[in-house]
Amino acid sequence: MTKFINDADRVAAETVEGFLAVHGAEFVAVPGTYGVAKRVPGDKVAVVSGGGSGHEPVWLEYIGTGFADAVCQGDVFAAPPPNAIVATARAVERGHGVLFVYGNYAGDALNFDMAAEELQAAGIPVRTVRITDDLAAAPAERADERRGIAGGFFTSRIAGSAAEAGLDLEAVYAVAARANAATRSIGVASAGGTIPGGHEPTFTLPDGQMEIGLGMHGEPGVRRGPMLTADEAADQMMAYLVDDHPVDAGERVCVLVNGLGATTRAELYIIARRVRHNLDARGLHVHDFHLGNYATSQEMHGFSISVLHLDAQLQRYYDMPARASFFIGGQAAPAEVVRA
Amino acid sequence: MTKFINDADRVAAETVEGFLAVHGAEFVAVPGTYGVAKRVPGDKVAVVSGGGSGHEPVWLEYIGTGFADAVCQGDVFAAPPPNAIVATARAVERGHGVLFVYGNYAGDALNFDMAAEELQAAGIPVRTVRITDDLAAAPAERADERRGIAGGFFTSRIAGSAAEAGLDLEAVYAVAARANAATRSIGVASAGGTIPGGHEPTFTLPDGQMEIGLGMHGEPGVRRGPMLTADEAADQMMAYLVDDHPVDAGERVCVLVNGLGATTRAELYIIARRVRHNLDARGLHVHDFHLGNYATSQEMHGFSISVLHLDAQLQRYYDMPARASFFIGGQAAPAEVVRA
Amino acid sequence: MRVMTVEDVRRMLLAVAERIVASQNLLCAADRAIGDGDHGLGMRRGFTAAAERLEGDGFDDAFVPFRSVGDCLISTMGGASGVLFGVLFRGDVEAESSHTLSLDELTRHFERSLAEVCRRGRAQTGDKTLVDALEPAVRSLRQSADSGEVGLASALRAAASAARSGAEATKGYVARFGKARTLGERALGFVDPGALSTAIVFEAMADWAEDHDGQGRRRDPATSSTDA
Amino acid sequence: MRVMTVEDVRRMLLAVAERIVASQNLLCAADRAIGDGDHGLGMRRGFTAAAERLEGDGFDDAFVPFRSVGDCLISTMGGASGVLFGVLFRGDVEAESSHTLSLDELTRHFERSLAEVCRRGRAQTGDKTLVDALEPAVRSLRQSADSGEVGLASALRAAASAARSGAEATKGYVARFGKARTLGERALGFVDPGALSTAIVFEAMADWAEDHDGQGRRRDPATSSTDA
Ligand SMILES: Nc1ncnc2c1ncn2[C@@H]1O[C@H](COP(=O)(O)OP(=O)(O)O)[C@@H](O)[C@H]1O
Ligand SMILES: Nc1ncnc2c1ncn2[C@@H]1O[C@H](COP(=O)(O)OP(=O)(O)O)[C@@H](O)[C@H]1O
Ligand SMILES: [Mg+2]
Ligand SMILES: [Mg+2]
Ligand SMILES: [Mg+2]
Ligand SMILES: [Mg+2]
């Protein structure tokens, strides 16, 4: 046990309290829940996200300008209950309806759906976009069964901006769904993390082995084998990404090289270097390049690569100002300045 | 071996290459070194930082608006050689002299001093501020022997802004030295990381033990013992900080709760919650509150707390715009919104 | 026992809650094998809250303790199983009302539960979910009720056996829902945690009913499915 | 051997480089005990580059191979030991020039090195640094040179013994410089990695000189301090 916590049963609650101890000037607790809401939500469609805690900054910190208006955490790796979601949505709903954005997991869907029923019964329109970017979770024919992982960053950001642009609920829903459909991710891990208070890692892998396609809760992936070099791993993952969503030269993409928890920034940069080579070699235009811990699974050692295929409509919202507590505006190097 | 790298001997080089693959629009390599420089440094005192790699975002990413103009990395945990430092400084020096800002380690001092001699011999004035924020490294009487850890963030940021404000070398030096003198940090760790390619952790601790005051390379601390709760650890560390630099109610401070690599953001928020309680209980005014991995030691499990004691002069520069690839402007909650 | 009073229902559900709380480690271990290892934690949280609610103010309708437990699970557990076990106990929002509970009423209640679990979770028998335990249990209750000759305790015992067999059978299935879905054939040989919980729920009800049934045999404590 | 030619110096330093590269693991292990574990890595990097430089173009001054090695270490190693071992080999920027190297010249060279190491590192004898090995080695060279009767090989052998004893003695010191400083008494019992390297450097020079000294005994390979 190496974690700095007080009580395993209080981790989800104290994480939210800590968030408010730092960011309380902008956000406020939703009483009786692990939810937080903007102090001053806009007069617009309310974007509400949430899911199990333990993936910070997902979902707790996916709130702010160009992000959600309120987020509701559950216990570690457990979806929040419907009544908490309802209270969180009500804290920011301003008569224009609610867009739910969350990861496509059974637990989240069950709880958010029940919350949606309750809100709708009270006359509040609700639309839902479930993040399904993890291409390793199901074949392309059943893409709607895929899990949501780090690529949800792109959808969250675009949904937030579309709502801020003043679109109505149907339009915000359509843009967010389009962003989700245009995003692909794949992860890899070489060692699991532990749940606070737990002693056994969420998944175990013999030393020197890695697993591609692994999920954010340690769900098994598509390919387990000996550790590859960073370049080999990045190449294989890029091949999966491009296979699943073919690209043409000149296309515009946004990229996220995401750390799962214990991966060093040096490793992420070494991966990013190779990802960049791959994108350049395919003649893609890198509109934005993100690197960092945007979606974690405790102190799992590994990373994911996410690609958003931009079109003119998505770009309009993507380029709007955005700011969250974990988020730094990305920036891409023009292709010519990047050395091989 | 769980690290995603290509070749242990190429980690430092490829980390810099990856940084430029992502941020090459703003920064450029210093040929023949692991240094990077602003493409367009200002017509002002040049601020140059550096040190061993392996602590990312320190020092590689301490460059940008309100930060250094150029940074020079060494190999993993090894200071860069003098000629690399000279080349890095020359890339951004514009006739107003150079301020070196780096951590107070023997290796860094030896190499930067030799670089300073060479620059001075060429007629370029050089001043040096060595970061000495780690109060656990030496008693207050020998504060100049202390090591530099995460609190260097504050000094770097203020030095960068002071230079951008157009102060001359002596004045930038004086402000940066004052920022360093006004900063205290202390760290704690419960498990060590490994150097890329290495198999043995930089330090080992029996499971269930932690060490307060531990350095960023695993240098031993002041107090080893069984794991404390997050609140207990935060309280003890706050006591060390306040002992070493007493505070009066109403004083203005900036705080950084820094993760050392594998610590989850949830843990950092749980710590931040308690730090905030401590600060509020002492009647301090929290001017800014940072949380995240601002200075790491591979995937070490632990955190540090840094406090900057602001005065009017420091605040002037602290409040100037600042932006780096790892950095998000901090924000403090007004005391009244923070619940106990 | 031909009918249960409100108080009987309350006590029976308290026994269920106690049994589930005591099974925490067993359920976590099952979930670790093919899920994310938290099933026992959620169930403990939910049933601890449910037990408190049951200890609380009196109930005047035999369906209300079920609904209270269900609402409690839904609002405190989170996760997939919060909603699913919630509706398993709650039945449907359009529920019946009665001062006592006959086997037929109990059966209708769980039929509504099953429909609601399937509607929400979209799982069918053979998908390796709690439906694989719930569906045979409900079918067994229906048969007992239709026969007109079986007492509540015996009917619950038969339902519990059916639930247990159904749970055991999940070892032979690959999962189509929940976190085990992506495991494919690697899930074979492992019991579904939610199905296991469901079997424990029915066993605890059967045990309680037998213990409080004049004609019933005293249950053998060794068959208790806790891991305490 | 009373003087070394430029070529002798070049070959001797090549032997030193080879020995240090082969000692990588030994030096890393020593640094792991009381430092950050990288001393052998830096030394290997520096001396690999130095060996390449020495293999390269001819030298026409006996001090130049020393200076080339020193510059090479300074510009390729980084870390504390890059500068310190750099100046140890380089001596001082205001150096002598000579076609051959006498014991007296060699001694003066290392005296300048010692002064420069101490000026830059600010360590003194007893601070648990490479000074603890270098200082007795230089003192020994001075005594041999002053006696006027000792050949280069024997003088280097005596200096190597002095360096080795000095390195051993660091086990009894707490550190006042470098990464071991904060260890306090916990550094007791461990040899300082830089002092160990210094002893290896002098031993490699002594070995080479003896091997190439008409009067010298053939060295016993078993005393080689590598860990290959
Ligand atoms: N769609 C579904 N339909 C029916 N049961 C389901 C469904 N999804 C999950 N379950 C049940 O929930 C159980 C897992 O519960 P739990 O571990 O508490 O939730 P989570 O999957 O959120 O961690 C599974 O074993 C399965 O029985
Ligand atoms: N100020 C100093 N003066 C003399 N020698 C020093 C000093 N600081 C460090 N050293 C030497 O350097 C050695 C450590 O070298 P090395 O591990 O390569 O560098 P680093 O400490 O940067 O990791 C120490 O064992 C010590 O002998
Ligand atoms: Mg779960
Ligand atoms: Mg080092
Ligand atoms: Mg589970
Ligand atoms: Mg070292």
PDB file of C-alpha atoms in Angstrom, chain A residues 195-311:
ATOM      1  CA  ILE A 195      -7.608   0.711  -6.356  1.00  0.00           C
ATOM      2  CA  PRO A 196      -7.210   2.859  -3.203  1.00  0.00           C
ATOM      3  CA  GLY A 197      -7.352   0.582  -0.212  1.00  0.00           C
ATOM      4  CA  GLY A 198      -6.931  -2.463  -2.439  1.00  0.00           C
ATOM      5  CA  HIS A 199      -3.756  -4.466  -2.526  1.00  0.00           C
ATOM      6  CA  GLU A 200      -4.093  -6.362  -5.761  1.00  0.00           C
ATOM      7  CA  PRO A 201      -3.522  -4.539  -9.034  1.00  0.00           C
ATOM      8  CA  THR A 202      -6.522  -4.124 -11.345  1.00  0.00           C
ATOM      9  CA  PHE A 203      -4.759  -6.375 -13.778  1.00  0.00           C
ATOM     10  CA  THR A 204      -1.473  -8.223 -13.720  1.00  0.00           C
ATOM     11  CA  LEU A 205       0.990  -8.825 -16.463  1.00  0.00           C
ATOM     12  CA  PRO A 206       4.239 -10.741 -16.159  1.00  0.00           C
ATOM     13  CA  ASP A 207       7.218  -8.354 -16.029  1.00  0.00           C
ATOM     14  CA  GLY A 208       8.401  -7.585 -19.529  1.00  0.00           C
ATOM     15  CA  GLN A 209       4.956  -8.103 -21.069  1.00  0.00           C
ATOM     16  CA  MET A 210       2.557  -5.516 -22.403  1.00  0.00           C
ATOM     17  CA  GLU A 211      -1.010  -5.598 -23.622  1.00  0.00           C
ATOM     18  CA  ILE A 212      -2.436  -3.533 -26.460  1.00  0.00           C
ATOM     19  CA  GLY A 213      -6.084  -2.549 -26.385  1.00  0.00           C
ATOM     20  CA  LEU A 214      -6.434  -2.859 -22.660  1.00  0.00           C
ATOM     21  CA  GLY A 215      -9.318  -0.947 -21.092  1.00  0.00           C
ATOM     22  CA  MET A 216      -9.229   1.736 -18.432  1.00  0.00           C
ATOM     23  CA  HIS A 217     -10.308  -0.682 -15.717  1.00  0.00           C
ATOM     24  CA  GLY A 218      -7.847  -3.346 -16.771  1.00  0.00           C
ATOM     25  CA  GLU A 219     -10.291  -4.968 -19.191  1.00  0.00           C
ATOM     26  CA  PRO A 220      -8.293  -7.268 -21.448  1.00  0.00           C
ATOM     27  CA  GLY A 221      -7.089  -6.058 -24.805  1.00  0.00           C
ATOM     28  CA  VAL A 222      -6.471  -7.455 -28.229  1.00  0.00           C
ATOM     29  CA  ARG A 223      -2.835  -8.394 -28.087  1.00  0.00           C
ATOM     30  CA  ARG A 224      -0.613  -9.454 -25.221  1.00  0.00           C
ATOM     31  CA  GLY A 225       3.068 -10.037 -25.819  1.00  0.00           C
ATOM     32  CA  PRO A 226       6.598  -9.107 -24.858  1.00  0.00           C
ATOM     33  CA  MET A 227       7.434  -5.412 -24.371  1.00  0.00           C
ATOM     34  CA  LEU A 228       8.013  -3.674 -27.678  1.00  0.00           C
ATOM     35  CA  THR A 229      10.146  -0.603 -28.070  1.00  0.00           C
ATOM     36  CA  ALA A 230       8.295   2.695 -27.879  1.00  0.00           C
ATOM     37  CA  ASP A 231       8.571   3.077 -31.649  1.00  0.00           C
ATOM     38  CA  GLU A 232       7.263  -0.403 -32.368  1.00  0.00           C
ATOM     39  CA  ALA A 233       4.342   0.031 -29.991  1.00  0.00           C
ATOM     40  CA  ALA A 234       3.477   3.426 -31.477  1.00  0.00           C
ATOM     41  CA  ASP A 235       3.687   2.037 -35.022  1.00  0.00           C
ATOM     42  CA  GLN A 236       1.401  -0.889 -34.235  1.00  0.00           C
ATOM     43  CA  MET A 237      -1.103   1.334 -32.512  1.00  0.00           C
ATOM     44  CA  MET A 238      -1.088   3.823 -35.371  1.00  0.00           C
ATOM     45  CA  ALA A 239      -1.745   0.924 -37.749  1.00  0.00           C
ATOM     46  CA  TYR A 240      -4.785  -0.113 -35.707  1.00  0.00           C
ATOM     47  CA  LEU A 241      -6.038   3.478 -35.695  1.00  0.00           C
ATOM     48  CA  VAL A 242      -5.634   3.978 -39.413  1.00  0.00           C
ATOM     49  CA  ASP A 243      -7.096   0.566 -40.229  1.00  0.00           C
ATOM     50  CA  ASP A 244     -10.198   1.383 -38.279  1.00  0.00           C
ATOM     51  CA  HIS A 245     -10.615   4.877 -39.699  1.00  0.00           C
ATOM     52  CA  PRO A 246      -8.679   5.240 -42.943  1.00  0.00           C
ATOM     53  CA  VAL A 247      -7.094   8.631 -43.591  1.00  0.00           C
ATOM     54  CA  ASP A 248      -6.155  10.517 -46.729  1.00  0.00           C
ATOM     55  CA  ALA A 249      -3.127  12.733 -47.098  1.00  0.00           C
ATOM     56  CA  GLY A 250      -3.976  16.328 -46.340  1.00  0.00           C
ATOM     57  CA  GLU A 251      -6.642  15.419 -43.804  1.00  0.00           C
ATOM     58  CA  ARG A 252      -6.678  17.407 -40.601  1.00  0.00           C
ATOM     59  CA  VAL A 253      -6.368  15.571 -37.304  1.00  0.00           C
ATOM     60  CA  CYS A 254      -5.992  16.326 -33.616  1.00  0.00           C
ATOM     61  CA  VAL A 255      -3.952  13.901 -31.560  1.00  0.00           C
ATOM     62  CA  LEU A 256      -3.682  13.031 -27.895  1.00  0.00           C
ATOM     63  CA  VAL A 257      -0.874  10.937 -26.437  1.00  0.00           C
ATOM     64  CA  ASN A 258      -2.306  10.169 -23.034  1.00  0.00           C
ATOM     65  CA  GLY A 259      -0.568   8.756 -19.966  1.00  0.00           C
ATOM     66  CA  LEU A 260      -2.512   6.225 -17.906  1.00  0.00           C
ATOM     67  CA  GLY A 261      -1.031   7.240 -14.564  1.00  0.00           C
ATOM     68  CA  ALA A 262       2.550   6.192 -13.871  1.00  0.00           C
ATOM     69  CA  THR A 263       3.973   6.756 -17.332  1.00  0.00           C
ATOM     70  CA  THR A 264       6.654   9.443 -17.335  1.00  0.00           C
ATOM     71  CA  ARG A 265       6.352  12.515 -19.532  1.00  0.00           C
ATOM     72  CA  ALA A 266       9.644  11.474 -21.106  1.00  0.00           C
ATOM     73  CA  GLU A 267       8.031   8.258 -22.323  1.00  0.00           C
ATOM     74  CA  LEU A 268       5.030  10.176 -23.613  1.00  0.00           C
ATOM     75  CA  TYR A 269       7.343  12.484 -25.551  1.00  0.00           C
ATOM     76  CA  ILE A 270       9.266   9.523 -26.964  1.00  0.00           C
ATOM     77  CA  ILE A 271       5.938   8.065 -28.125  1.00  0.00           C
ATOM     78  CA  ALA A 272       4.756  11.454 -29.407  1.00  0.00           C
ATOM     79  CA  ARG A 273       7.916  11.724 -31.487  1.00  0.00           C
ATOM     80  CA  ARG A 274       7.060   8.507 -33.281  1.00  0.00           C
ATOM     81  CA  VAL A 275       3.365   9.303 -33.588  1.00  0.00           C
ATOM     82  CA  ARG A 276       4.345  12.572 -35.214  1.00  0.00           C
ATOM     83  CA  HIS A 277       6.592  10.723 -37.690  1.00  0.00           C
ATOM     84  CA  ASN A 278       3.686   8.436 -38.535  1.00  0.00           C
ATOM     85  CA  LEU A 279       1.302  11.313 -39.096  1.00  0.00           C
ATOM     86  CA  ASP A 280       3.818  13.244 -41.173  1.00  0.00           C
ATOM     87  CA  ALA A 281       4.639  10.166 -43.245  1.00  0.00           C
ATOM     88  CA  ARG A 282       0.942   9.798 -44.051  1.00  0.00           C
ATOM     89  CA  GLY A 283       0.779  13.420 -45.101  1.00  0.00           C
ATOM     90  CA  LEU A 284      -1.727  14.358 -42.404  1.00  0.00           C
ATOM     91  CA  HIS A 285      -2.081  17.886 -41.167  1.00  0.00           C
ATOM     92  CA  VAL A 286      -1.716  17.931 -37.378  1.00  0.00           C
ATOM     93  CA  HIS A 287      -4.103  20.622 -36.239  1.00  0.00           C
ATOM     94  CA  ASP A 288      -3.391  20.116 -32.533  1.00  0.00           C
ATOM     95  CA  PHE A 289      -1.209  17.777 -30.497  1.00  0.00           C
ATOM     96  CA  HIS A 290      -1.915  17.020 -26.857  1.00  0.00           C
ATOM     97  CA  LEU A 291       0.291  15.163 -24.441  1.00  0.00           C
ATOM     98  CA  GLY A 292      -0.242  14.422 -20.779  1.00  0.00           C
ATOM     99  CA  ASN A 293      -2.395  12.553 -18.299  1.00  0.00           C
ATOM    100  CA  TYR A 294      -5.852  13.365 -19.668  1.00  0.00           C
ATOM    101  CA  ALA A 295      -7.516  10.090 -18.610  1.00  0.00           C
ATOM    102  CA  THR A 296      -5.916   7.742 -16.130  1.00  0.00           C
ATOM    103  CA  SER A 297      -6.524   4.432 -14.481  1.00  0.00           C
ATOM    104  CA  GLN A 298      -4.914   4.903 -11.090  1.00  0.00           C
ATOM    105  CA  GLU A 299      -1.132   4.491 -11.488  1.00  0.00           C
ATOM    106  CA  MET A 300      -1.381   2.176 -14.470  1.00  0.00           C
ATOM    107  CA  HIS A 301       1.775   2.162 -16.565  1.00  0.00           C
ATOM    108  CA  GLY A 302       0.885   2.680 -20.185  1.00  0.00           C
ATOM    109  CA  PHE A 303      -0.535   5.170 -22.619  1.00  0.00           C
ATOM    110  CA  SER A 304      -3.168   5.620 -25.270  1.00  0.00           C
ATOM    111  CA  ILE A 305      -3.186   7.369 -28.607  1.00  0.00           C
ATOM    112  CA  SER A 306      -6.355   9.154 -29.735  1.00  0.00           C
ATOM    113  CA  VAL A 307      -7.013  10.714 -33.114  1.00  0.00           C
ATOM    114  CA  LEU A 308      -9.844  13.093 -33.924  1.00  0.00           C
ATOM    115  CA  HIS A 309     -10.592  13.434 -37.616  1.00  0.00           C
ATOM    116  CA  LEU A 310     -11.543  17.073 -37.976  1.00  0.00           C
ATOM    117  CA  ASP A 311     -14.002  18.438 -40.482  1.00  0.00           C
TER     118      ASP A 311
END
